[in-house]
Coordinates of C-alpha atoms and ligand atoms in Angstrom, one line a residue:
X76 CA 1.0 -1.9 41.2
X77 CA 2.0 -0.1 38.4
X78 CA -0.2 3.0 37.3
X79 CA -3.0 2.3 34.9
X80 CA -3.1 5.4 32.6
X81 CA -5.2 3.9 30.2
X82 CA -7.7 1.8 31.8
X83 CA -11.3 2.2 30.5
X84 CA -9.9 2.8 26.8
X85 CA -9.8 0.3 24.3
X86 CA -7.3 -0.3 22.0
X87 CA -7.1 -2.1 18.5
X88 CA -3.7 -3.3 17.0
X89 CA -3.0 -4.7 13.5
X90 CA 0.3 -7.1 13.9
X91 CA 2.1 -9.8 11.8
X92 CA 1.8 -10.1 7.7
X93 CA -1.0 -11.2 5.9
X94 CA -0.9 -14.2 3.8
X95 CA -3.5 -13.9 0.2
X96 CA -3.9 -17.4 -1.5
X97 CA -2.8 -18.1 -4.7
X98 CA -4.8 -21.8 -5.2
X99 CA -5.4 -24.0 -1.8
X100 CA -1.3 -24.3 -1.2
X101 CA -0.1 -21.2 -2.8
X102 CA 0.4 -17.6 -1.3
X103 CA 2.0 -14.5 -1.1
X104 CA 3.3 -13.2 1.8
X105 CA 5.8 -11.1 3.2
X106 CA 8.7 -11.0 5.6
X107 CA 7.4 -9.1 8.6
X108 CA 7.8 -10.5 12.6
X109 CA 4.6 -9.1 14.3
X110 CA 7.4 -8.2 16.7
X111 CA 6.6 -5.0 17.2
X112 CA 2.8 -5.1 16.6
X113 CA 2.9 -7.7 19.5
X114 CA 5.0 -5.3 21.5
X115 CA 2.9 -2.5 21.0
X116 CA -0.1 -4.9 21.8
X117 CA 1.4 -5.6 24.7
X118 CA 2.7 -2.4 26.1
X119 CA -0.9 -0.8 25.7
X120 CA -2.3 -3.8 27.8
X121 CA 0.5 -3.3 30.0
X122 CA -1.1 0.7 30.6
X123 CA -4.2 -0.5 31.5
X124 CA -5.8 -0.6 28.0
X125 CA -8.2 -3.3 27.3
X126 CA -6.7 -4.6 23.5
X127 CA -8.3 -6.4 20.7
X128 CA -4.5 -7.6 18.5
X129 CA -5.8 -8.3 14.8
X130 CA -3.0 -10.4 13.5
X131 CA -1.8 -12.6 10.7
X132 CA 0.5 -15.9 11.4
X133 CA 3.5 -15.4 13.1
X134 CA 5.9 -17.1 15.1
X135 CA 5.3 -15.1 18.2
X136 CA 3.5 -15.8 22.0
X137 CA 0.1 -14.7 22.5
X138 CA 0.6 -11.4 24.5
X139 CA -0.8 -11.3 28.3
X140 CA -4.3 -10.6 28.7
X141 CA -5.3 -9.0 25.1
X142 CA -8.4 -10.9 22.6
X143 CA -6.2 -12.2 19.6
X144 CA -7.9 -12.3 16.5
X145 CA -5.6 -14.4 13.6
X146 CA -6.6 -13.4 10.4
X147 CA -4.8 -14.8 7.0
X148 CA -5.9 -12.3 3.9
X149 CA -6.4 -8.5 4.5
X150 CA -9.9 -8.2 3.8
X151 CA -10.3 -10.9 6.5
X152 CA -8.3 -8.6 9.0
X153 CA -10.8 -5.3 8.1
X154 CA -13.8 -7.0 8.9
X155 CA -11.9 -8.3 12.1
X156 CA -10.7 -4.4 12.9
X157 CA -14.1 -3.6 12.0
X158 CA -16.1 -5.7 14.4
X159 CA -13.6 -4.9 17.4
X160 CA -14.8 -1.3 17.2
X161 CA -15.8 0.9 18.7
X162 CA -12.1 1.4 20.3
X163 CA -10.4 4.4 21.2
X164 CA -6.9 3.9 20.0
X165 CA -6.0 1.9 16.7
X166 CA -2.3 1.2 16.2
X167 CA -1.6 -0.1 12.6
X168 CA 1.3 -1.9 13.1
X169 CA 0.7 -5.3 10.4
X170 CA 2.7 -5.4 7.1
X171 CA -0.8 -5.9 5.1
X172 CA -0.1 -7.4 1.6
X173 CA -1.2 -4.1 -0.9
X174 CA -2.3 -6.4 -3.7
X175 CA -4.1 -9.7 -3.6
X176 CA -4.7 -12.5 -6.7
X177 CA -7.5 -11.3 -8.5
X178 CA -10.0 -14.7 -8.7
X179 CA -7.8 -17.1 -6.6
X180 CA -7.8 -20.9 -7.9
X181 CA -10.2 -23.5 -5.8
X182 CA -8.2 -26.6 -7.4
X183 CA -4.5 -26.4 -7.4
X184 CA -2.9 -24.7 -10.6
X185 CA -1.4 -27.6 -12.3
X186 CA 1.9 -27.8 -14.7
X187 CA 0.1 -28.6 -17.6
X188 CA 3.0 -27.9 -20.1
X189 CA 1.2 -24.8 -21.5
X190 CA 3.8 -22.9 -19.4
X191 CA 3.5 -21.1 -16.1
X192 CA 0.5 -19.4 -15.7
X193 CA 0.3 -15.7 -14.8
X194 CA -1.2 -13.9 -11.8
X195 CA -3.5 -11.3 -12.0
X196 CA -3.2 -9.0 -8.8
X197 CA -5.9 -6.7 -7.5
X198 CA -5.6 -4.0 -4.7
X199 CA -6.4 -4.5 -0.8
X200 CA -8.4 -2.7 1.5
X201 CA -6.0 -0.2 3.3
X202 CA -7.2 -0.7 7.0
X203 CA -5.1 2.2 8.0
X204 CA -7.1 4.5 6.0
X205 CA -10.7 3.4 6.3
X206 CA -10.1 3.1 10.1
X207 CA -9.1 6.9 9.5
X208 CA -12.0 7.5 8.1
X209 CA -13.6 10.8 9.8
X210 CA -17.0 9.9 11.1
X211 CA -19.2 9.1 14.5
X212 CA -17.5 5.3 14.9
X213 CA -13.6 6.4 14.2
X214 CA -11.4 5.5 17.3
X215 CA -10.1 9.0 18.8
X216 CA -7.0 8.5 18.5
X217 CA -5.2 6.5 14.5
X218 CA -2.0 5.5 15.1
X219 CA -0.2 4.1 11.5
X220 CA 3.4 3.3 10.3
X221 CA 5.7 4.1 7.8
X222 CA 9.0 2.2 6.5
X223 CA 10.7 3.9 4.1
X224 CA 14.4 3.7 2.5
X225 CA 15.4 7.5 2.5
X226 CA 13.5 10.9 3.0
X227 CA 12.2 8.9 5.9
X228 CA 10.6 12.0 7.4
X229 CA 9.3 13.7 4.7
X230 CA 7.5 10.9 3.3
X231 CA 6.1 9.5 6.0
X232 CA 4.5 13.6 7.1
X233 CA 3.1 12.9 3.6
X234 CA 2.0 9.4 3.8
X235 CA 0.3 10.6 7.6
X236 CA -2.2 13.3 5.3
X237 CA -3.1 10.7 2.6
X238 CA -4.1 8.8 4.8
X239 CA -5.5 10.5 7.4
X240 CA -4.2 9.1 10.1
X241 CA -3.6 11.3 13.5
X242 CA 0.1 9.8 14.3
X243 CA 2.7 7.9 11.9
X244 CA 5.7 5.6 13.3
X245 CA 8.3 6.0 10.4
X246 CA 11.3 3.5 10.0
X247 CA 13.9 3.2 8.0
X248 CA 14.3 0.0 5.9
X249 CA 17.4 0.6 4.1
X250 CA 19.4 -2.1 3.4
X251 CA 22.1 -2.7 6.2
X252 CA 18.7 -2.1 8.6
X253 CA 17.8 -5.0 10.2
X254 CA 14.1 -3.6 11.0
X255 CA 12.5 -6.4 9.4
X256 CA 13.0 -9.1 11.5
X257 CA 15.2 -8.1 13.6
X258 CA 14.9 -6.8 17.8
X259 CA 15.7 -2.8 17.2
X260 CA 13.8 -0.2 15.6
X261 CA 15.1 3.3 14.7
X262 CA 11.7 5.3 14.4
X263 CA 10.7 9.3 14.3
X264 CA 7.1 9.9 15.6
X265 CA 5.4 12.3 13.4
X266 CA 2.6 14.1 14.6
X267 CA 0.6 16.9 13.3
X268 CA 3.2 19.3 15.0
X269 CA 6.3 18.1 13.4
X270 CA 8.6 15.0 13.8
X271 CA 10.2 13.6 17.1
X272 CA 13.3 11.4 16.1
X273 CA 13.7 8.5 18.4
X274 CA 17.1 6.9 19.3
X275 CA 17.7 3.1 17.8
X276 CA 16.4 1.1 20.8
X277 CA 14.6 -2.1 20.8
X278 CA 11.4 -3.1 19.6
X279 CA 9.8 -3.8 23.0
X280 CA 11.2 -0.1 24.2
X281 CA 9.6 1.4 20.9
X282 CA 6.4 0.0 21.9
X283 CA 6.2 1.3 26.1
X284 CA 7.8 4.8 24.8
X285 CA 4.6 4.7 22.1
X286 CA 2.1 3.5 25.1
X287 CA 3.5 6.3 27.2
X288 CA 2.8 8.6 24.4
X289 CA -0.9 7.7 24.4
X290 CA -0.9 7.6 27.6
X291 CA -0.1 11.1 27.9
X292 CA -2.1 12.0 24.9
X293 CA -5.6 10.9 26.3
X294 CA -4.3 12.4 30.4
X295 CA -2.4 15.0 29.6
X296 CA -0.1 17.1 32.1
X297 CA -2.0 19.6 34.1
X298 CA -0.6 23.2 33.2
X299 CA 1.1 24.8 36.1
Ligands
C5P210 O1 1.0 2.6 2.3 P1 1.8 1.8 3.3 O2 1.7 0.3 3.2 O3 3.3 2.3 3.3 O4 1.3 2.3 4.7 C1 1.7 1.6 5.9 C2 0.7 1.8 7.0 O5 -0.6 1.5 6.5 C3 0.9 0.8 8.1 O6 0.4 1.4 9.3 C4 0.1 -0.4 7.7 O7 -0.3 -1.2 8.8 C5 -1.1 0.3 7.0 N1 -1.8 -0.4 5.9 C6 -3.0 -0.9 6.1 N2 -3.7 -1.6 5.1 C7 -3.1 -1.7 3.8 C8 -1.8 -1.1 3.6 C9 -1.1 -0.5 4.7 O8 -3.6 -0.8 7.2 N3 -3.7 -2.3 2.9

């Protein structure tokens, strides 16, 4: 059998979009897989890591052997992060929607010739950054992402102080990318001593080489 690195820890992972109603038929969403949310999901599992995956709709297979929690809204996928703690690891992975309808319709908006109505938005939780949150019930070891178009790096070191996260996954979502969507990922892990830029490889390969990272984090090498 393969070695079991992480068994005993428990790991939470945020996958998929998340979908914020408009009126009962309306919402906003976005474009993102869950592909490599899933994969991470399942590469952890894979290590010996007992995983809670907190994830909006996607197209995607259950992964082997993890508790899947399907959430629609964001505020719905904090309170399901925050009942699957106490965990270890938690590996933001989920494109969660930053803004929400501000007092959502219980009928259906209707065309009532006075023109189209106009939405008011209001901000989300950021799960990332209250999971960071320093305190007796934070999982050891906060694992978020970045996708940026440019200064990849240097915004993402930034983005990994504000929100207090210990590790950051930064992609690049330029246009001619086909992250979004698509089966490779070129990422740079940033940690709190410096970036580690990662050949283009594909999202199921991003997510072992991440596992094997917190793998080695939590058991690290013995000094000689
Ligand atoms: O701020 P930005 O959306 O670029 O940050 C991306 C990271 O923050 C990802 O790890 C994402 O899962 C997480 N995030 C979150 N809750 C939000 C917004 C982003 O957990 N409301």
């Amino acid at each position: 059998d393969a070695p079991k690195p992480l068994a005993g820890k428990r790991a939470l992972v945020t996958s998929g979009p998340t979908v914020e109603p408009i009126d009962p038929v309306r919402y906003i969403a976005n474009r993102s897989s869950g592909k490599q949310g899933h994969a991470i999901a399942e590469a952890l599992r894979r290590l010996g890591a007992e995983v809670t995956l907190v994830t909006g709709p996607t197209r995607l297979p259950d992964p082997p052997g993890c508790t899947v929690r399907p959430i629609e809204t964001a505020r719905e996928m904090l309170a399901a992060c925050e009942s699957a703690l106490p965990a270890d690891i938690a590996v933001c992975a989920a494109a969660v929607a930053d803004w929400r309808v501000a007092g959502e319709s219980d009928r259906k908006l209707k065309k009532d010739g006075g023109g189209p109505p106009s939405l008011a938005l209001t901000e989300n939780p950021d799960i990332l950054a209250t999971l960071s949150q320093t305190g007796p019930g934070r999982p050891a070891l906060v694992v978020g992402f970045a996708a940026e178009t440019g200064n990849v790096v240097d915004y993402a070191t930034a983005k990994r102080a504000r929100k207090g996260c210990d590790w950051i996954v930064a992609n690049d979502v330029s246009p001619g990318t086909t992250t979004f969507g698509g089966a490779d990922n070129t990422v740079h892990l940033i940690r709190a001593d410096g970036a580690e830029d990662w050949p283009t490889m594909g999202k199921d390969a991003v997510a072992a080489r991440l596992a094997e990272a917190i793998a080695r984090h939590f058991n690290p090498p013995s000094p000689p």
